[in-house]
Amino acid sequence: MLLKEYRICMPLTVDEYKIGQLYMISKHSHEQSDRGEGVEVVQNEPFEDPHHGNGQFTEKRVYLNSKLPSWARAVVPKIFYVTEKAWNYYPYTITEYTCSFLPKFSIHIETKYEDNKGSNDSIFDNEAKDLEREVCFIDIACDEIPERYYKESEDPKHFKSEKTGRGQLREGWRENHQPIMCSYKLVTVKFEVWGLQTRVEQFVHKVVRDILLIGHRQAFAWVDEWYDMTMDDVREYEKNMHEQTNIKVCNQHSSPVDDIESHAQTST
């Protein structure tokens, strides 16, 4: 098990980011869904928890075979997906990733959002007070992203919002920028297979970090697209994007479950 805490600051408020996050996830999923890969939304509906209250439950299938390293592609079926289940009780969310083909693999993410610059060192005291973990700050303006994902229009150092006047962030922007909020993410990666555990867990954390960096850069760079939306507006946008994305992804898969189960049985 490898546990890390990521802190990603944004030039937004927590209330603003509630809309921006939903918009970004839907648009990003649609953009990334091509050639039968991407995100299929299986379920998206209101959910009530006795402790956390009203929220939204989402289940997705994330198809990503071509994004795996070569050593992993050699041992997984051609049509390979990870199941994502998310419980959104904003400003607190839980996300879990599992794979039926790899039963000893899982990712568990707990997220909390606060209007500060990542200065709350006790935010996960109830969840992981005594657990050793590395704290990693992610800077949306200054941290490097993989070259293939770079777009100047999504670079916070160059982008400036017409609707908010925010942007063109410079090194050290987190110290004085207002408004500012932080997304705190407690990420646990497990791959309990002897000989591969460390390698896989480290690789997964690298992927998680890249995704967090790219996604949060996009959420800010697209702010003028979502800033005037209400929650009803963004839920309608989310619904439309999910329908379009499902068509793009599902048309490529006649029966992914059968393919994976068949591969698993053959391997066994």
PDB file of C-alpha atoms in Angstrom:
ATOM      1  CA  MET A   1       0.000   0.000   0.000  1.00  0.00           C
ATOM      2  CA  LEU A   2       1.296   3.450  -0.932  1.00  0.00           C
ATOM      3  CA  LEU A   3      -0.416   6.497   0.595  1.00  0.00           C
ATOM      4  CA  LYS A   4       0.076  10.096  -0.520  1.00  0.00           C
ATOM      5  CA  GLU A   5      -1.722  13.359   0.153  1.00  0.00           C
ATOM      6  CA  TYR A   6      -2.036  15.772  -2.764  1.00  0.00           C
ATOM      7  CA  ARG A   7      -2.852  19.455  -2.340  1.00  0.00           C
ATOM      8  CA  ILE A   8      -3.924  21.400  -5.430  1.00  0.00           C
ATOM      9  CA  CYS A   9      -4.635  25.117  -5.070  1.00  0.00           C
ATOM     10  CA  MET A  10      -6.959  26.940  -7.469  1.00  0.00           C
ATOM     11  CA  PRO A  11      -7.633  30.682  -8.063  1.00  0.00           C
ATOM     12  CA  LEU A  12     -11.294  30.049  -7.256  1.00  0.00           C
ATOM     13  CA  THR A  13     -13.598  29.714  -4.282  1.00  0.00           C
ATOM     14  CA  VAL A  14     -14.905  26.357  -3.072  1.00  0.00           C
ATOM     15  CA  ASP A  15     -18.425  27.355  -4.199  1.00  0.00           C
ATOM     16  CA  GLU A  16     -17.155  28.240  -7.683  1.00  0.00           C
ATOM     17  CA  TYR A  17     -15.175  25.043  -8.014  1.00  0.00           C
ATOM     18  CA  LYS A  18     -18.280  22.963  -7.282  1.00  0.00           C
ATOM     19  CA  ILE A  19     -19.560  23.933 -10.735  1.00  0.00           C
ATOM     20  CA  GLY A  20     -16.157  24.000 -12.422  1.00  0.00           C
ATOM     21  CA  GLN A  21     -15.253  20.502 -11.304  1.00  0.00           C
ATOM     22  CA  LEU A  22     -18.407  18.928 -12.750  1.00  0.00           C
ATOM     23  CA  TYR A  23     -17.978  20.819 -16.026  1.00  0.00           C
ATOM     24  CA  MET A  24     -14.312  19.889 -16.336  1.00  0.00           C
ATOM     25  CA  ILE A  25     -14.862  16.174 -15.660  1.00  0.00           C
ATOM     26  CA  SER A  26     -17.640  15.929 -18.250  1.00  0.00           C
ATOM     27  CA  LYS A  27     -15.799  17.863 -20.959  1.00  0.00           C
ATOM     28  CA  HIS A  28     -12.466  16.147 -20.283  1.00  0.00           C
ATOM     29  CA  SER A  29     -14.076  12.682 -20.410  1.00  0.00           C
ATOM     30  CA  HIS A  30     -15.702  13.517 -23.736  1.00  0.00           C
ATOM     31  CA  GLU A  31     -12.448  14.833 -25.213  1.00  0.00           C
ATOM     32  CA  GLN A  32     -10.498  11.763 -24.086  1.00  0.00           C
ATOM     33  CA  SER A  33     -13.023   9.272 -25.452  1.00  0.00           C
ATOM     34  CA  ASP A  34     -11.784   8.156 -28.839  1.00  0.00           C
ATOM     35  CA  ARG A  35     -11.097   4.932 -30.700  1.00  0.00           C
ATOM     36  CA  GLY A  36     -13.239   3.032 -28.206  1.00  0.00           C
ATOM     37  CA  GLU A  37     -11.312   4.291 -25.207  1.00  0.00           C
ATOM     38  CA  GLY A  38     -12.423   6.801 -22.629  1.00  0.00           C
ATOM     39  CA  VAL A  39     -15.194   6.899 -20.047  1.00  0.00           C
ATOM     40  CA  GLU A  40     -18.575   5.168 -20.157  1.00  0.00           C
ATOM     41  CA  VAL A  41     -21.085   6.424 -17.579  1.00  0.00           C
ATOM     42  CA  VAL A  42     -23.044   3.482 -16.173  1.00  0.00           C
ATOM     43  CA  GLN A  43     -24.940   5.266 -13.400  1.00  0.00           C
ATOM     44  CA  ASN A  44     -25.351   8.877 -12.242  1.00  0.00           C
ATOM     45  CA  GLU A  45     -28.075   9.604  -9.705  1.00  0.00           C
ATOM     46  CA  PRO A  46     -28.811  11.329  -6.370  1.00  0.00           C
ATOM     47  CA  PHE A  47     -27.720   9.414  -3.287  1.00  0.00           C
ATOM     48  CA  GLU A  48     -28.380   9.907   0.421  1.00  0.00           C
ATOM     49  CA  ASP A  49     -25.952   8.838   3.138  1.00  0.00           C
ATOM     50  CA  PRO A  50     -26.975   8.764   6.820  1.00  0.00           C
ATOM     51  CA  HIS A  51     -23.699  10.429   7.848  1.00  0.00           C
ATOM     52  CA  HIS A  52     -22.758  12.693   4.924  1.00  0.00           C
ATOM     53  CA  GLY A  53     -26.270  13.653   3.812  1.00  0.00           C
ATOM     54  CA  ASN A  54     -27.447  14.224   0.250  1.00  0.00           C
ATOM     55  CA  GLY A  55     -25.009  13.633  -2.587  1.00  0.00           C
ATOM     56  CA  GLN A  56     -24.550  12.158  -6.039  1.00  0.00           C
ATOM     57  CA  PHE A  57     -23.442   8.604  -6.848  1.00  0.00           C
ATOM     58  CA  THR A  58     -21.664   7.911 -10.133  1.00  0.00           C
ATOM     59  CA  GLU A  59     -20.371   4.664 -11.610  1.00  0.00           C
ATOM     60  CA  LYS A  60     -18.167   4.711 -14.697  1.00  0.00           C
ATOM     61  CA  ARG A  61     -16.060   2.361 -16.779  1.00  0.00           C
ATOM     62  CA  VAL A  62     -12.709   3.835 -17.765  1.00  0.00           C
ATOM     63  CA  TYR A  63     -11.267   2.139 -20.874  1.00  0.00           C
ATOM     64  CA  LEU A  64      -7.524   2.720 -21.041  1.00  0.00           C
ATOM     65  CA  ASN A  65      -5.636  -0.177 -22.598  1.00  0.00           C
ATOM     66  CA  SER A  66      -3.412   1.996 -24.807  1.00  0.00           C
ATOM     67  CA  LYS A  67      -2.501   4.167 -21.816  1.00  0.00           C
ATOM     68  CA  LEU A  68      -0.941   1.243 -19.936  1.00  0.00           C
ATOM     69  CA  PRO A  69       2.826   0.663 -20.016  1.00  0.00           C
ATOM     70  CA  SER A  70       3.959  -2.101 -22.378  1.00  0.00           C
ATOM     71  CA  TRP A  71       4.645  -4.572 -19.556  1.00  0.00           C
ATOM     72  CA  ALA A  72       1.050  -4.177 -18.353  1.00  0.00           C
ATOM     73  CA  ARG A  73      -0.552  -4.409 -21.807  1.00  0.00           C
ATOM     74  CA  ALA A  74       1.086  -7.807 -22.229  1.00  0.00           C
ATOM     75  CA  VAL A  75      -0.954  -9.358 -19.412  1.00  0.00           C
ATOM     76  CA  VAL A  76      -4.374  -7.679 -19.673  1.00  0.00           C
ATOM     77  CA  PRO A  77      -7.199  -8.253 -22.167  1.00  0.00           C
ATOM     78  CA  LYS A  78      -7.419  -6.097 -25.275  1.00  0.00           C
ATOM     79  CA  ILE A  79     -10.598  -4.463 -23.983  1.00  0.00           C
ATOM     80  CA  PHE A  80      -9.614  -3.432 -20.490  1.00  0.00           C
ATOM     81  CA  TYR A  81     -11.462  -1.123 -18.149  1.00  0.00           C
ATOM     82  CA  VAL A  82     -11.328   0.091 -14.591  1.00  0.00           C
ATOM     83  CA  THR A  83     -14.535   0.635 -12.626  1.00  0.00           C
ATOM     84  CA  GLU A  84     -14.859   4.030 -10.957  1.00  0.00           C
ATOM     85  CA  LYS A  85     -17.402   4.573  -8.193  1.00  0.00           C
ATOM     86  CA  ALA A  86     -17.761   8.060  -6.725  1.00  0.00           C
ATOM     87  CA  TRP A  87     -19.845   9.482  -3.907  1.00  0.00           C
ATOM     88  CA  ASN A  88     -19.984  13.275  -4.128  1.00  0.00           C
ATOM     89  CA  TYR A  89     -21.064  15.001  -0.897  1.00  0.00           C
ATOM     90  CA  TYR A  90     -19.325  18.221  -1.848  1.00  0.00           C
ATOM     91  CA  PRO A  91     -17.177  19.596  -0.239  1.00  0.00           C
ATOM     92  CA  TYR A  92     -16.317  15.978   0.633  1.00  0.00           C
ATOM     93  CA  THR A  93     -16.036  13.188  -1.943  1.00  0.00           C
ATOM     94  CA  ILE A  94     -15.018   9.526  -2.028  1.00  0.00           C
ATOM     95  CA  THR A  95     -13.783   7.829  -5.211  1.00  0.00           C
ATOM     96  CA  GLU A  96     -12.810   4.181  -5.643  1.00  0.00           C
ATOM     97  CA  TYR A  97     -11.200   2.417  -8.600  1.00  0.00           C
ATOM     98  CA  THR A  98     -11.194  -1.360  -8.978  1.00  0.00           C
ATOM     99  CA  CYS A  99     -10.680  -3.900 -11.755  1.00  0.00           C
ATOM    100  CA  SER A 100     -12.284  -7.358 -11.870  1.00  0.00           C
ATOM    101  CA  PHE A 101      -9.331  -8.649 -13.895  1.00  0.00           C
ATOM    102  CA  LEU A 102      -6.895  -7.452 -11.194  1.00  0.00           C
ATOM    103  CA  PRO A 103      -8.672  -8.214  -7.896  1.00  0.00           C
ATOM    104  CA  LYS A 104      -5.693  -7.159  -5.762  1.00  0.00           C
ATOM    105  CA  PHE A 105      -5.577  -3.685  -7.343  1.00  0.00           C
ATOM    106  CA  SER A 106      -7.467  -0.676  -5.968  1.00  0.00           C
ATOM    107  CA  ILE A 107      -7.281   3.093  -5.636  1.00  0.00           C
ATOM    108  CA  HIS A 108      -9.139   4.899  -2.854  1.00  0.00           C
ATOM    109  CA  ILE A 109      -9.367   8.709  -2.895  1.00  0.00           C
ATOM    110  CA  GLU A 110     -10.900  10.942  -0.258  1.00  0.00           C
ATOM    111  CA  THR A 111     -11.152  14.618  -1.153  1.00  0.00           C
ATOM    112  CA  LYS A 112     -11.932  17.696   0.910  1.00  0.00           C
ATOM    113  CA  TYR A 113     -12.163  21.278  -0.312  1.00  0.00           C
ATOM    114  CA  GLU A 114     -11.391  24.395   1.698  1.00  0.00           C
ATOM    115  CA  ASP A 115     -10.943  28.108   1.008  1.00  0.00           C
ATOM    116  CA  ASN A 116      -7.235  28.303   1.880  1.00  0.00           C
ATOM    117  CA  LYS A 117      -3.833  27.870   0.218  1.00  0.00           C
ATOM    118  CA  GLY A 118      -3.233  24.281   1.327  1.00  0.00           C
ATOM    119  CA  SER A 119      -2.265  25.181   4.866  1.00  0.00           C
ATOM    120  CA  ASN A 120      -4.511  22.757   6.797  1.00  0.00           C
ATOM    121  CA  ASP A 121      -2.187  19.996   8.004  1.00  0.00           C
ATOM    122  CA  SER A 122      -4.891  18.333  10.093  1.00  0.00           C
ATOM    123  CA  ILE A 123      -7.633  18.073   7.476  1.00  0.00           C
ATOM    124  CA  PHE A 124      -7.429  14.256   7.363  1.00  0.00           C
ATOM    125  CA  ASP A 125      -6.889  13.668  11.072  1.00  0.00           C
ATOM    126  CA  ASN A 126     -10.082  11.637  11.319  1.00  0.00           C
ATOM    127  CA  GLU A 127      -9.158   9.482   8.328  1.00  0.00           C
ATOM    128  CA  ALA A 128      -5.387   9.036   8.563  1.00  0.00           C
ATOM    129  CA  LYS A 129      -3.968  10.803  11.613  1.00  0.00           C
ATOM    130  CA  ASP A 130      -1.479   8.047  12.448  1.00  0.00           C
ATOM    131  CA  LEU A 131      -0.704   6.915   8.900  1.00  0.00           C
ATOM    132  CA  GLU A 132       2.631   7.873   7.393  1.00  0.00           C
ATOM    133  CA  ARG A 133       2.257   9.661   4.064  1.00  0.00           C
ATOM    134  CA  GLU A 134       4.032  12.031   1.736  1.00  0.00           C
ATOM    135  CA  VAL A 135       2.387  15.436   1.202  1.00  0.00           C
ATOM    136  CA  CYS A 136       2.694  16.597  -2.419  1.00  0.00           C
ATOM    137  CA  PHE A 137       1.761  20.105  -3.532  1.00  0.00           C
ATOM    138  CA  ILE A 138       0.672  20.389  -7.161  1.00  0.00           C
ATOM    139  CA  ASP A 139       1.102  23.824  -8.746  1.00  0.00           C
ATOM    140  CA  ILE A 140      -1.227  24.258 -11.743  1.00  0.00           C
ATOM    141  CA  ALA A 141       0.884  27.119 -13.096  1.00  0.00           C
ATOM    142  CA  CYS A 142       4.477  26.015 -12.596  1.00  0.00           C
ATOM    143  CA  ASP A 143       4.568  22.207 -12.512  1.00  0.00           C
ATOM    144  CA  GLU A 144       5.471  20.550 -15.807  1.00  0.00           C
ATOM    145  CA  ILE A 145       2.967  18.318 -17.554  1.00  0.00           C
ATOM    146  CA  PRO A 146       3.730  15.609 -20.131  1.00  0.00           C
ATOM    147  CA  GLU A 147       4.461  17.357 -23.435  1.00  0.00           C
ATOM    148  CA  ARG A 148       1.745  15.480 -25.317  1.00  0.00           C
ATOM    149  CA  TYR A 149      -0.905  17.021 -23.055  1.00  0.00           C
ATOM    150  CA  TYR A 150       0.343  20.605 -23.202  1.00  0.00           C
ATOM    151  CA  LYS A 151      -1.904  23.279 -24.722  1.00  0.00           C
ATOM    152  CA  GLU A 152      -0.990  26.949 -24.480  1.00  0.00           C
ATOM    153  CA  SER A 153      -4.686  27.844 -24.184  1.00  0.00           C
ATOM    154  CA  GLU A 154      -4.828  25.715 -21.000  1.00  0.00           C
ATOM    155  CA  ASP A 155      -1.618  27.080 -19.493  1.00  0.00           C
ATOM    156  CA  PRO A 156      -2.453  29.223 -16.420  1.00  0.00           C
ATOM    157  CA  LYS A 157       0.735  31.234 -17.029  1.00  0.00           C
ATOM    158  CA  HIS A 158      -0.736  32.456 -20.334  1.00  0.00           C
ATOM    159  CA  PHE A 159      -4.500  32.167 -19.902  1.00  0.00           C
ATOM    160  CA  LYS A 160      -6.468  35.104 -18.480  1.00  0.00           C
ATOM    161  CA  SER A 161     -10.183  34.861 -17.800  1.00  0.00           C
ATOM    162  CA  GLU A 162     -12.329  37.531 -19.440  1.00  0.00           C
ATOM    163  CA  LYS A 163     -15.176  37.012 -16.978  1.00  0.00           C
ATOM    164  CA  THR A 164     -13.168  36.985 -13.732  1.00  0.00           C
ATOM    165  CA  GLY A 165      -9.959  38.818 -14.657  1.00  0.00           C
ATOM    166  CA  ARG A 166      -7.968  35.997 -13.083  1.00  0.00           C
ATOM    167  CA  GLY A 167      -5.053  34.280 -14.720  1.00  0.00           C
ATOM    168  CA  GLN A 168      -1.537  34.658 -16.063  1.00  0.00           C
ATOM    169  CA  LEU A 169      -0.363  33.100 -12.816  1.00  0.00           C
ATOM    170  CA  ARG A 170       3.278  33.507 -11.903  1.00  0.00           C
ATOM    171  CA  GLU A 171       5.612  31.554  -9.646  1.00  0.00           C
ATOM    172  CA  GLY A 172       4.575  32.047  -6.028  1.00  0.00           C
ATOM    173  CA  TRP A 173       1.007  32.975  -6.980  1.00  0.00           C
ATOM    174  CA  ARG A 174      -0.433  30.846  -4.171  1.00  0.00           C
ATOM    175  CA  GLU A 175       1.025  33.096  -1.467  1.00  0.00           C
ATOM    176  CA  ASN A 176      -1.016  36.198  -2.246  1.00  0.00           C
ATOM    177  CA  HIS A 177      -3.727  35.358  -4.764  1.00  0.00           C
ATOM    178  CA  GLN A 178      -7.349  35.998  -3.842  1.00  0.00           C
ATOM    179  CA  PRO A 179      -9.586  34.135  -4.060  1.00  0.00           C
ATOM    180  CA  ILE A 180      -7.819  30.831  -3.445  1.00  0.00           C
ATOM    181  CA  MET A 181      -9.010  27.349  -2.510  1.00  0.00           C
ATOM    182  CA  CYS A 182      -7.383  23.968  -2.086  1.00  0.00           C
ATOM    183  CA  SER A 183      -8.390  20.477  -3.127  1.00  0.00           C
ATOM    184  CA  TYR A 184      -6.947  18.050  -0.565  1.00  0.00           C
ATOM    185  CA  LYS A 185      -6.762  14.477  -1.827  1.00  0.00           C
ATOM    186  CA  LEU A 186      -5.800  11.454   0.286  1.00  0.00           C
ATOM    187  CA  VAL A 187      -4.871   8.754  -2.241  1.00  0.00           C
ATOM    188  CA  THR A 188      -4.274   5.115  -1.331  1.00  0.00           C
ATOM    189  CA  VAL A 189      -2.979   2.762  -4.028  1.00  0.00           C
ATOM    190  CA  LYS A 190      -2.892  -0.990  -3.436  1.00  0.00           C
ATOM    191  CA  PHE A 191      -1.487  -3.706  -5.676  1.00  0.00           C
ATOM    192  CA  GLU A 192      -0.734  -6.652  -3.449  1.00  0.00           C
ATOM    193  CA  VAL A 193       1.226  -8.842  -5.842  1.00  0.00           C
ATOM    194  CA  TRP A 194       4.694  -9.892  -4.780  1.00  0.00           C
ATOM    195  CA  GLY A 195       7.419  -8.679  -7.105  1.00  0.00           C
ATOM    196  CA  LEU A 196       5.252  -6.040  -8.775  1.00  0.00           C
ATOM    197  CA  GLN A 197       3.735  -4.147  -5.857  1.00  0.00           C
ATOM    198  CA  THR A 198       6.216  -1.272  -5.552  1.00  0.00           C
ATOM    199  CA  ARG A 199       6.582  -0.783  -9.295  1.00  0.00           C
ATOM    200  CA  VAL A 200       2.844  -0.704  -9.953  1.00  0.00           C
ATOM    201  CA  GLU A 201       1.945   1.483  -6.977  1.00  0.00           C
ATOM    202  CA  GLN A 202       4.593   4.055  -7.888  1.00  0.00           C
ATOM    203  CA  PHE A 203       3.477   4.044 -11.530  1.00  0.00           C
ATOM    204  CA  VAL A 204      -0.167   4.547 -10.549  1.00  0.00           C
ATOM    205  CA  HIS A 205       0.690   7.488  -8.288  1.00  0.00           C
ATOM    206  CA  LYS A 206       2.579   9.108 -11.172  1.00  0.00           C
ATOM    207  CA  VAL A 207      -0.485   8.704 -13.389  1.00  0.00           C
ATOM    208  CA  VAL A 208      -2.771  10.060 -10.650  1.00  0.00           C
ATOM    209  CA  ARG A 209      -0.550  13.112 -10.199  1.00  0.00           C
ATOM    210  CA  ASP A 210      -0.507  13.847 -13.941  1.00  0.00           C
ATOM    211  CA  ILE A 211      -4.296  13.514 -14.159  1.00  0.00           C
ATOM    212  CA  LEU A 212      -4.813  15.828 -11.185  1.00  0.00           C
ATOM    213  CA  LEU A 213      -2.478  18.440 -12.656  1.00  0.00           C
ATOM    214  CA  ILE A 214      -4.048  18.350 -16.122  1.00  0.00           C
ATOM    215  CA  GLY A 215      -7.632  18.285 -14.842  1.00  0.00           C
ATOM    216  CA  HIS A 216      -7.221  21.222 -12.492  1.00  0.00           C
ATOM    217  CA  ARG A 217      -5.432  23.276 -15.168  1.00  0.00           C
ATOM    218  CA  GLN A 218      -8.380  22.630 -17.472  1.00  0.00           C
ATOM    219  CA  ALA A 219     -10.975  23.475 -14.826  1.00  0.00           C
ATOM    220  CA  PHE A 220      -9.419  26.933 -14.513  1.00  0.00           C
ATOM    221  CA  ALA A 221      -8.664  27.438 -18.221  1.00  0.00           C
ATOM    222  CA  TRP A 222     -12.313  26.677 -19.054  1.00  0.00           C
ATOM    223  CA  VAL A 223     -13.668  29.013 -16.345  1.00  0.00           C
ATOM    224  CA  ASP A 224     -15.293  31.391 -18.852  1.00  0.00           C
ATOM    225  CA  GLU A 225     -17.282  28.456 -20.246  1.00  0.00           C
ATOM    226  CA  TRP A 226     -18.808  27.451 -16.905  1.00  0.00           C
ATOM    227  CA  TYR A 227     -18.607  30.546 -14.689  1.00  0.00           C
ATOM    228  CA  ASP A 228     -22.209  31.693 -15.319  1.00  0.00           C
ATOM    229  CA  MET A 229     -23.711  28.216 -14.967  1.00  0.00           C
ATOM    230  CA  THR A 230     -26.056  27.226 -12.165  1.00  0.00           C
ATOM    231  CA  MET A 231     -26.038  23.728 -10.676  1.00  0.00           C
ATOM    232  CA  ASP A 232     -29.047  22.854 -12.850  1.00  0.00           C
ATOM    233  CA  ASP A 233     -27.174  24.118 -15.912  1.00  0.00           C
ATOM    234  CA  VAL A 234     -24.076  22.044 -15.232  1.00  0.00           C
ATOM    235  CA  ARG A 235     -26.121  18.922 -14.428  1.00  0.00           C
ATOM    236  CA  GLU A 236     -27.861  19.277 -17.799  1.00  0.00           C
ATOM    237  CA  TYR A 237     -24.494  19.782 -19.513  1.00  0.00           C
ATOM    238  CA  GLU A 238     -23.160  16.750 -17.647  1.00  0.00           C
ATOM    239  CA  LYS A 239     -26.132  14.643 -18.800  1.00  0.00           C
ATOM    240  CA  ASN A 240     -25.665  15.654 -22.449  1.00  0.00           C
ATOM    241  CA  MET A 241     -21.919  15.009 -22.361  1.00  0.00           C
ATOM    242  CA  HIS A 242     -22.416  11.611 -20.748  1.00  0.00           C
ATOM    243  CA  GLU A 243     -24.842  10.596 -23.505  1.00  0.00           C
ATOM    244  CA  GLN A 244     -22.477  11.735 -26.265  1.00  0.00           C
ATOM    245  CA  THR A 245     -19.458  10.124 -24.598  1.00  0.00           C
ATOM    246  CA  ASN A 246     -21.247   6.819 -24.087  1.00  0.00           C
ATOM    247  CA  ILE A 247     -22.096   6.706 -27.794  1.00  0.00           C
ATOM    248  CA  LYS A 248     -18.444   7.318 -28.730  1.00  0.00           C
ATOM    249  CA  VAL A 249     -17.144   4.651 -26.358  1.00  0.00           C
ATOM    250  CA  CYS A 250     -19.822   1.957 -26.476  1.00  0.00           C
ATOM    251  CA  ASN A 251     -20.017   1.745 -30.264  1.00  0.00           C
ATOM    252  CA  GLN A 252     -16.533   0.251 -30.174  1.00  0.00           C
ATOM    253  CA  HIS A 253     -17.346  -2.495 -27.669  1.00  0.00           C
ATOM    254  CA  SER A 254     -19.799  -5.234 -28.527  1.00  0.00           C
ATOM    255  CA  SER A 255     -19.386  -7.062 -25.207  1.00  0.00           C
ATOM    256  CA  PRO A 256     -16.485  -5.882 -23.049  1.00  0.00           C
ATOM    257  CA  VAL A 257     -17.555  -7.924 -20.037  1.00  0.00           C
ATOM    258  CA  ASP A 258     -17.554 -11.165 -22.029  1.00  0.00           C
ATOM    259  CA  ASP A 259     -14.124 -10.359 -23.470  1.00  0.00           C
ATOM    260  CA  ILE A 260     -12.597  -9.695 -20.083  1.00  0.00           C
ATOM    261  CA  GLU A 261     -14.196 -12.698 -18.386  1.00  0.00           C
ATOM    262  CA  SER A 262     -13.061 -14.927 -21.239  1.00  0.00           C
ATOM    263  CA  HIS A 263      -9.502 -13.600 -20.960  1.00  0.00           C
ATOM    264  CA  ALA A 264      -9.502 -14.075 -17.194  1.00  0.00           C
ATOM    265  CA  GLN A 265     -10.707 -17.670 -17.498  1.00  0.00           C
ATOM    266  CA  THR A 266      -8.043 -18.422 -20.101  1.00  0.00           C
ATOM    267  CA  SER A 267      -5.342 -16.929 -17.868  1.00  0.00           C
ATOM    268  CA  THR A 268      -6.549 -18.976 -14.929  1.00  0.00           C
TER     269      THR A 268
END
